Each structure stands twice: as structure tokens, then as C-alpha cells.
């Protein structure tokens, strides 16, 4: 880091502007000149860079100056373009003198700038280059740093188990390094906790969050503590402990305020989950306030961030709940455009990850070859691989046709079941023959709510339904278990999935919706939740069912 204080900054830049020469900087050290770059224009920075390079003839030292300028003045303040500019100058200087061992550090830093901008493919390229160099020079710190970045990208692509494998390797490395019990150790625990959150392994998420806090709080590492308290709040929110969730979120918010934190990622996450909590409590104005705070700090480059997409969705839902349809429509349009853009970028990165895995595997095979038997070995391996590939292809072709046959059978059975349900609904006039008037009233109330399709509401839960049928949650659960032969959650999921099956079969426009939109339409908050329950009930994916319905209609 640079430590020399800034002296005569305004006069120096004034002289630069007047003379357009570095002569006025002759009395300044390289450290002092570096400090001026933060507030300089692009034209002024070129003059300052020339002055620095005139003082430092050792290009390895000059490369470190450029790295410090990038990190201190630009990366930490979100100016990723200028941060990359100086990192590339560092790379160029290091390459010129053949100092390849330090390149992994610079490549990781460049990867971090692209990661912050959500340019996942470019970030992945630099992390992999850094990993190869770090492995070559046995640099443990750079290996776990690159792996941490790769784990974040894998998490973004929903490759969660692979992300955990990468994190496990990084955790083993960091525990052997000087960075044990430092901010870098906290960052890795934060990543691991977040992956367990996505896997819905809440005990593990809390375990790693607590491990991280045990390190971050004595270090007074504010960003780490903010993110980890947010993770603990999310777990509480997911487990329906909203009061506890708000306590953790307010701890994180207090750190942001007292430490004057401006890091966008932490603020966006905290605002989103504050808003999610208030939305569940039907405090829509408070939820909208937090979401608008996020909107106010967004820039164009932030649109690749999944949290921005989720912020748009939640904002649209909140406006819908309070009846402000124009505002709700505005945010739905914004999120639809952003969703398509994000999905395309995600698919490209997934392809990139698998291609790199294949390249890595090929490199490992090549290293095993013995030069003395290279030709013979190569021929044998090619023949063996050809046979194995043919067998694998044959296996997967057979499996594919077996699966198609099984899915077609399931689909036909499902259509027959739907037809029976529709026929029964047209002829069925339910009349509960039950002596207990209270039970009968509750069952009649449930039937009424079913006809009103109340189960399609996202806020349809045991408490709200009990209130509508004028009973308590415990009694309603018992009645559903006895007379519906299931628990409350399965009861609601079955109603939603049956509704989806019938509407998808009969409504062409509904079939044109995305899976995410269909999920929201029938009361699920995420497409993953909808897909899970749909497959559990039918044995098929929603996309497959929709495709088969379309093909069936085309035949007629």
C-alpha cells in the first residue's frame, strides 16, 4: 500500500494542465505522484504515469505500483474499468522482465474486477490462467484465491455441488497458509455459507457463518460481518423466524451505518432481504422503501447481477399487492427484459465452464504419457477411447429411449387422470355427510376456497386459510390430515399442480409463459420450487409436459 501523504495536489495538477509536461513533478516521489492519479483525468493520468516510470527503472517494482494504484484508488471504490487499466499495465511490466511468477496475482485481480461487473466468462478465463500459474509456482495463496472466485461463478451458474468441491480445496489450502484467520479466510466462509443456503442446508449455512463471524469481529472486518449477519438473517427468514431475521439484518445495517460502508453488493443483498421480510409481514411500504434504496444506487453495469433481477421482481410484486398496477407493470416489463439477458449470459458461462473442464482433463491425460512409448500408447488409447465412447453413446441412446418411453407412459396416464378430474368436477356436487357441524363447516369452507382458487395466492398459508374458514391452525391441520389424507403443504401443492396441469392442457396462452411466470401465476415464489413439486406429483418436468401438450394439439 502507498503511505506517503498528498502534498500540493491542486497546485501540481494546475501546473500539469498549464504546461502539459511532467517537469513540475520533478520534486515529487513516485509514491506522491501515485496518490494524484485517483483524482486525475485520463489525460492527466498519462502524464503522471510517465513521471512514475521515469523514477522507477525496475519493472517488477513498477508493476507493483500499478497493482497498488488499481486496488487502492479504483477497485475498492467500484471503478472497475480504471482498475483493469492499471492491472493490465502491471501485467505488461511483469511480462517484459519475465517475472511470470507474479502474474497469477494480477490475473486474480483482473478476474475480480470482471466478477464485480458480473462478466462471468471473462472472470473465469483470468481465474483459470491464474490457477495454472499458481500451481506451477506452488503459490498456495493464489491457488485458493483463484478457487474462491471460480466457486462464486459456479454458484451463480447454480453448479452448487461443484462450487462446494472447489471451496473445500480452497479451505484446505487457506488453513495451511499465512491467511488463516484473516479477512480472506472470512470471505471463503461467506462463500461456503451462501452455497449451503442455496442448497437449503440451513444448519451448515449457520455453522460456516458463525465460523466466519468468530474471525471477522475480532478483526473488525466490517464487510465480512455484514455479509455473515445477512446470511444468518436469511436462514431465519427461510425458517419462518421473521423477528429473528430482522434482528440479524439490523445488526448488519448498523455496521453499514456506523462504519459508513458503501460496498454495493452488501447493500443490495441486505436491502433485498429486509424487503422480503417486510413483504411477508405485509408491510409493503417499508419493503418498497428498501427496494427503492437499492434502485437509487444501481448503474447500467449492475444489470448482470441476479440480485437486481430479484429486486425488480419483488418491487413488482409489492406494487401489485397494494394495487398500484401501473408501477407494477413497469417493473414487470423491466424484469422480463433483464431476465432474458441474464439467462443468455448464464448459459454461455455454463458452456465455458464445461469446455474448460474438458481441456483440464485432456491436459492431465497428456501428462501421464511416457515419451518412450508415446506412439504405441496413443494408438491404443485412441482405440480404447473410441470403443468406450461408442459404448457410452449406445448406453445413453438406450437410456434416452427408455426414458422417453417411460415419460410418454406417465404423460398418457396424467392426461387420463386430468380428463377424469375434469369429468368429476362437471358432475360432482359435494355434500359432506358428517355429524360434527364444526368439521362440516370447515370442510365446506375449504371447498369454497378451492372454488375461489385461493390456493393460487403466494400468501396462502396455514394461518391465513385457518382465518378464512374461521378456525385455528391446529384444528385445520387435523381436519385436513383426517379428511384429505395429507398434510397442509401437500394439500396446497396438490391443488396448485392440478390447477397447472388442467390450465396448461386447455389454455394455449398459458402454455406460452415461461416456467418462472407460470410458477408466479400459481402461487410459487420461485421456478425451482414449482418444478420440484410438479415433478414430485407427476414424474415429469413442466417443460416436457408443455411440449407434449403442444405436440398433441398439433396432431389434431
PDB file of N, CA and C in Angstrom, residues 319-372:
ATOM      1  N   UNK A 319     -45.867  -3.700  -5.465  1.00  0.00           N
ATOM      2  CA  UNK A 319     -46.791  -2.731  -6.067  1.00  0.00           C
ATOM      3  C   UNK A 319     -48.118  -3.403  -6.455  1.00  0.00           C
ATOM      4  N   UNK A 320     -48.024  -4.669  -6.887  1.00  0.00           N
ATOM      5  CA  UNK A 320     -49.235  -5.411  -7.214  1.00  0.00           C
ATOM      6  C   UNK A 320     -50.115  -5.592  -5.971  1.00  0.00           C
ATOM      7  N   UNK A 321     -49.472  -5.913  -4.855  1.00  0.00           N
ATOM      8  CA  UNK A 321     -50.211  -6.154  -3.614  1.00  0.00           C
ATOM      9  C   UNK A 321     -50.965  -4.917  -3.133  1.00  0.00           C
ATOM     10  N   UNK A 322     -50.384  -3.726  -3.377  1.00  0.00           N
ATOM     11  CA  UNK A 322     -51.058  -2.507  -2.894  1.00  0.00           C
ATOM     12  C   UNK A 322     -51.903  -1.850  -3.982  1.00  0.00           C
ATOM     13  N   UNK A 323     -52.042  -2.543  -5.118  1.00  0.00           N
ATOM     14  CA  UNK A 323     -52.952  -2.094  -6.162  1.00  0.00           C
ATOM     15  C   UNK A 323     -52.419  -1.015  -7.074  1.00  0.00           C
ATOM     16  N   UNK A 324     -51.099  -0.735  -7.038  1.00  0.00           N
ATOM     17  CA  UNK A 324     -50.523   0.274  -7.948  1.00  0.00           C
ATOM     18  C   UNK A 324     -50.083  -0.443  -9.221  1.00  0.00           C
ATOM     19  N   UNK A 325     -51.064  -0.713 -10.086  1.00  0.00           N
ATOM     20  CA  UNK A 325     -50.835  -1.576 -11.243  1.00  0.00           C
ATOM     21  C   UNK A 325     -49.891  -0.965 -12.268  1.00  0.00           C
ATOM     22  N   UNK A 326     -49.914   0.354 -12.432  1.00  0.00           N
ATOM     23  CA  UNK A 326     -49.016   0.983 -13.406  1.00  0.00           C
ATOM     24  C   UNK A 326     -47.558   0.779 -13.019  1.00  0.00           C
ATOM     25  N   UNK A 327     -47.255   0.986 -11.736  1.00  0.00           N
ATOM     26  CA  UNK A 327     -45.882   0.785 -11.272  1.00  0.00           C
ATOM     27  C   UNK A 327     -45.508  -0.686 -11.326  1.00  0.00           C
ATOM     28  N   UNK A 328     -46.433  -1.559 -10.972  1.00  0.00           N
ATOM     29  CA  UNK A 328     -46.167  -2.999 -11.034  1.00  0.00           C
ATOM     30  C   UNK A 328     -45.854  -3.423 -12.463  1.00  0.00           C
ATOM     31  N   UNK A 329     -46.647  -2.925 -13.429  1.00  0.00           N
ATOM     32  CA  UNK A 329     -46.446  -3.253 -14.833  1.00  0.00           C
ATOM     33  C   UNK A 329     -45.080  -2.770 -15.319  1.00  0.00           C
ATOM     34  N   UNK A 330     -44.692  -1.581 -14.878  1.00  0.00           N
ATOM     35  CA  UNK A 330     -43.388  -1.016 -15.275  1.00  0.00           C
ATOM     36  C   UNK A 330     -42.245  -1.937 -14.852  1.00  0.00           C
ATOM     37  N   UNK A 331     -42.298  -2.424 -13.602  1.00  0.00           N
ATOM     38  CA  UNK A 331     -41.197  -3.252 -13.110  1.00  0.00           C
ATOM     39  C   UNK A 331     -41.254  -4.657 -13.684  1.00  0.00           C
ATOM     40  N   UNK A 332     -42.460  -5.178 -13.989  1.00  0.00           N
ATOM     41  CA  UNK A 332     -42.541  -6.475 -14.653  1.00  0.00           C
ATOM     42  C   UNK A 332     -41.897  -6.417 -16.044  1.00  0.00           C
ATOM     43  N   UNK A 333     -42.130  -5.326 -16.760  1.00  0.00           N
ATOM     44  CA  UNK A 333     -41.519  -5.171 -18.084  1.00  0.00           C
ATOM     45  C   UNK A 333     -39.999  -5.100 -17.983  1.00  0.00           C
ATOM     46  N   UNK A 334     -39.508  -4.360 -16.986  1.00  0.00           N
ATOM     47  CA  UNK A 334     -38.058  -4.229 -16.775  1.00  0.00           C
ATOM     48  C   UNK A 334     -37.446  -5.596 -16.455  1.00  0.00           C
ATOM     49  N   UNK A 335     -38.109  -6.351 -15.589  1.00  0.00           N
ATOM     50  CA  UNK A 335     -37.504  -7.616 -15.161  1.00  0.00           C
ATOM     51  C   UNK A 335     -37.550  -8.659 -16.279  1.00  0.00           C
ATOM     52  N   UNK A 336     -38.582  -8.645 -17.127  1.00  0.00           N
ATOM     53  CA  UNK A 336     -38.656  -9.593 -18.240  1.00  0.00           C
ATOM     54  C   UNK A 336     -37.512  -9.382 -19.221  1.00  0.00           C
ATOM     55  N   UNK A 337     -37.221  -8.120 -19.507  1.00  0.00           N
ATOM     56  CA  UNK A 337     -36.111  -7.804 -20.397  1.00  0.00           C
ATOM     57  C   UNK A 337     -34.788  -8.233 -19.777  1.00  0.00           C
ATOM     58  N   UNK A 338     -34.632  -7.969 -18.493  1.00  0.00           N
ATOM     59  CA  UNK A 338     -33.394  -8.295 -17.784  1.00  0.00           C
ATOM     60  C   UNK A 338     -33.226  -9.805 -17.633  1.00  0.00           C
ATOM     61  N   UNK A 339     -34.328 -10.508 -17.414  1.00  0.00           N
ATOM     62  CA  UNK A 339     -34.270 -11.957 -17.226  1.00  0.00           C
ATOM     63  C   UNK A 339     -33.737 -12.659 -18.470  1.00  0.00           C
ATOM     64  N   UNK A 340     -34.216 -12.262 -19.654  1.00  0.00           N
ATOM     65  CA  UNK A 340     -33.740 -12.872 -20.899  1.00  0.00           C
ATOM     66  C   UNK A 340     -32.245 -12.632 -21.075  1.00  0.00           C
ATOM     67  N   UNK A 341     -31.813 -11.420 -20.777  1.00  0.00           N
ATOM     68  CA  UNK A 341     -30.403 -11.053 -20.892  1.00  0.00           C
ATOM     69  C   UNK A 341     -29.546 -11.893 -19.938  1.00  0.00           C
ATOM     70  N   UNK A 342     -30.040 -12.046 -18.708  1.00  0.00           N
ATOM     71  CA  UNK A 342     -29.279 -12.785 -17.688  1.00  0.00           C
ATOM     72  C   UNK A 342     -29.205 -14.264 -18.048  1.00  0.00           C
ATOM     73  N   UNK A 343     -30.316 -14.839 -18.525  1.00  0.00           N
ATOM     74  CA  UNK A 343     -30.352 -16.260 -18.851  1.00  0.00           C
ATOM     75  C   UNK A 343     -29.375 -16.585 -19.972  1.00  0.00           C
ATOM     76  N   UNK A 344     -29.289 -15.704 -20.971  1.00  0.00           N
ATOM     77  CA  UNK A 344     -28.364 -15.925 -22.084  1.00  0.00           C
ATOM     78  C   UNK A 344     -26.918 -15.927 -21.587  1.00  0.00           C
ATOM     79  N   UNK A 345     -26.575 -14.972 -20.748  1.00  0.00           N
ATOM     80  CA  UNK A 345     -25.215 -14.887 -20.202  1.00  0.00           C
ATOM     81  C   UNK A 345     -24.904 -16.111 -19.352  1.00  0.00           C
ATOM     82  N   UNK A 346     -25.898 -16.586 -18.607  1.00  0.00           N
ATOM     83  CA  UNK A 346     -25.705 -17.755 -17.741  1.00  0.00           C
ATOM     84  C   UNK A 346     -25.383 -18.983 -18.580  1.00  0.00           C
ATOM     85  N   UNK A 347     -26.134 -19.213 -19.656  1.00  0.00           N
ATOM     86  CA  UNK A 347     -25.915 -20.385 -20.482  1.00  0.00           C
ATOM     87  C   UNK A 347     -24.538 -20.355 -21.133  1.00  0.00           C
ATOM     88  N   UNK A 348     -24.105 -19.172 -21.572  1.00  0.00           N
ATOM     89  CA  UNK A 348     -22.790 -19.043 -22.179  1.00  0.00           C
ATOM     90  C   UNK A 348     -21.696 -19.413 -21.191  1.00  0.00           C
ATOM     91  N   UNK A 349     -21.849 -18.993 -19.943  1.00  0.00           N
ATOM     92  CA  UNK A 349     -20.823 -19.267 -18.934  1.00  0.00           C
ATOM     93  C   UNK A 349     -20.806 -20.738 -18.559  1.00  0.00           C
ATOM     94  N   UNK A 350     -21.978 -21.372 -18.459  1.00  0.00           N
ATOM     95  CA  UNK A 350     -22.021 -22.801 -18.166  1.00  0.00           C
ATOM     96  C   UNK A 350     -21.257 -23.575 -19.237  1.00  0.00           C
ATOM     97  N   UNK A 351     -21.477 -23.208 -20.502  1.00  0.00           N
ATOM     98  CA  UNK A 351     -20.761 -23.851 -21.597  1.00  0.00           C
ATOM     99  C   UNK A 351     -19.264 -23.654 -21.447  1.00  0.00           C
ATOM    100  N   UNK A 352     -18.865 -22.455 -21.079  1.00  0.00           N
ATOM    101  CA  UNK A 352     -17.451 -22.137 -20.891  1.00  0.00           C
ATOM    102  C   UNK A 352     -16.844 -23.005 -19.795  1.00  0.00           C
ATOM    103  N   UNK A 353     -17.557 -23.157 -18.678  1.00  0.00           N
ATOM    104  CA  UNK A 353     -17.057 -23.954 -17.556  1.00  0.00           C
ATOM    105  C   UNK A 353     -16.822 -25.397 -17.994  1.00  0.00           C
ATOM    106  N   UNK A 354     -17.782 -25.999 -18.699  1.00  0.00           N
ATOM    107  CA  UNK A 354     -17.627 -27.392 -19.096  1.00  0.00           C
ATOM    108  C   UNK A 354     -16.504 -27.566 -20.117  1.00  0.00           C
ATOM    109  N   UNK A 355     -16.370 -26.619 -21.040  1.00  0.00           N
ATOM    110  CA  UNK A 355     -15.274 -26.683 -22.001  1.00  0.00           C
ATOM    111  C   UNK A 355     -13.930 -26.648 -21.305  1.00  0.00           C
ATOM    112  N   UNK A 356     -13.814 -25.805 -20.284  1.00  0.00           N
ATOM    113  CA  UNK A 356     -12.551 -25.715 -19.553  1.00  0.00           C
ATOM    114  C   UNK A 356     -12.273 -26.972 -18.758  1.00  0.00           C
ATOM    115  N   UNK A 357     -13.323 -27.612 -18.219  1.00  0.00           N
ATOM    116  CA  UNK A 357     -13.148 -28.887 -17.517  1.00  0.00           C
ATOM    117  C   UNK A 357     -12.604 -29.952 -18.466  1.00  0.00           C
ATOM    118  N   UNK A 358     -13.143 -29.966 -19.687  1.00  0.00           N
ATOM    119  CA  UNK A 358     -12.688 -30.931 -20.688  1.00  0.00           C
ATOM    120  C   UNK A 358     -11.220 -30.681 -21.025  1.00  0.00           C
ATOM    121  N   UNK A 359     -10.855 -29.416 -21.223  1.00  0.00           N
ATOM    122  CA  UNK A 359      -9.460 -29.069 -21.527  1.00  0.00           C
ATOM    123  C   UNK A 359      -8.530 -29.480 -20.393  1.00  0.00           C
ATOM    124  N   UNK A 360      -8.982 -29.257 -19.155  1.00  0.00           N
ATOM    125  CA  UNK A 360      -8.165 -29.608 -17.990  1.00  0.00           C
ATOM    126  C   UNK A 360      -7.947 -31.117 -17.937  1.00  0.00           C
ATOM    127  N   UNK A 361      -9.003 -31.900 -18.196  1.00  0.00           N
ATOM    128  CA  UNK A 361      -8.897 -33.346 -18.175  1.00  0.00           C
ATOM    129  C   UNK A 361      -7.943 -33.838 -19.256  1.00  0.00           C
ATOM    130  N   UNK A 362      -8.027 -33.240 -20.426  1.00  0.00           N
ATOM    131  CA  UNK A 362      -7.135 -33.624 -21.516  1.00  0.00           C
ATOM    132  C   UNK A 362      -5.674 -33.366 -21.138  1.00  0.00           C
ATOM    133  N   UNK A 363      -5.442 -32.222 -20.480  1.00  0.00           N
ATOM    134  CA  UNK A 363      -4.079 -31.901 -20.058  1.00  0.00           C
ATOM    135  C   UNK A 363      -3.540 -32.910 -19.061  1.00  0.00           C
ATOM    136  N   UNK A 364      -4.409 -33.361 -18.133  1.00  0.00           N
ATOM    137  CA  UNK A 364      -3.978 -34.356 -17.157  1.00  0.00           C
ATOM    138  C   UNK A 364      -3.638 -35.688 -17.828  1.00  0.00           C
ATOM    139  N   UNK A 365      -4.421 -36.074 -18.832  1.00  0.00           N
ATOM    140  CA  UNK A 365      -4.140 -37.319 -19.558  1.00  0.00           C
ATOM    141  C   UNK A 365      -2.816 -37.222 -20.297  1.00  0.00           C
ATOM    142  N   UNK A 366      -2.601 -36.066 -20.939  1.00  0.00           N
ATOM    143  CA  UNK A 366      -1.354 -35.861 -21.698  1.00  0.00           C
ATOM    144  C   UNK A 366      -0.120 -35.983 -20.807  1.00  0.00           C
ATOM    145  N   UNK A 367      -0.224 -35.507 -19.550  1.00  0.00           N
ATOM    146  CA  UNK A 367       0.917 -35.551 -18.643  1.00  0.00           C
ATOM    147  C   UNK A 367       1.286 -36.977 -18.266  1.00  0.00           C
ATOM    148  N   UNK A 368       0.350 -37.907 -18.334  1.00  0.00           N
ATOM    149  CA  UNK A 368       0.599 -39.292 -17.964  1.00  0.00           C
ATOM    150  C   UNK A 368       1.346 -40.089 -19.049  1.00  0.00           C
ATOM    151  N   UNK A 369       1.403 -39.506 -20.225  1.00  0.00           N
ATOM    152  CA  UNK A 369       2.012 -40.239 -21.344  1.00  0.00           C
ATOM    153  C   UNK A 369       3.526 -40.309 -21.184  1.00  0.00           C
ATOM    154  N   UNK A 370       4.062 -41.449 -21.408  1.00  0.00           N
ATOM    155  CA  UNK A 370       5.515 -41.649 -21.381  1.00  0.00           C
ATOM    156  C   UNK A 370       6.063 -41.436 -22.783  1.00  0.00           C
ATOM    157  N   UNK A 371       7.132 -40.593 -22.881  1.00  0.00           N
ATOM    158  CA  UNK A 371       7.675 -40.242 -24.194  1.00  0.00           C
ATOM    159  C   UNK A 371       8.180 -41.476 -24.950  1.00  0.00           C
ATOM    160  N   UNK A 372       8.734 -42.464 -24.262  1.00  0.00           N
ATOM    161  CA  UNK A 372       9.326 -43.629 -24.931  1.00  0.00           C
ATOM    162  C   UNK A 372       8.272 -44.512 -25.600  1.00  0.00           C
TER     163      UNK A 372
END
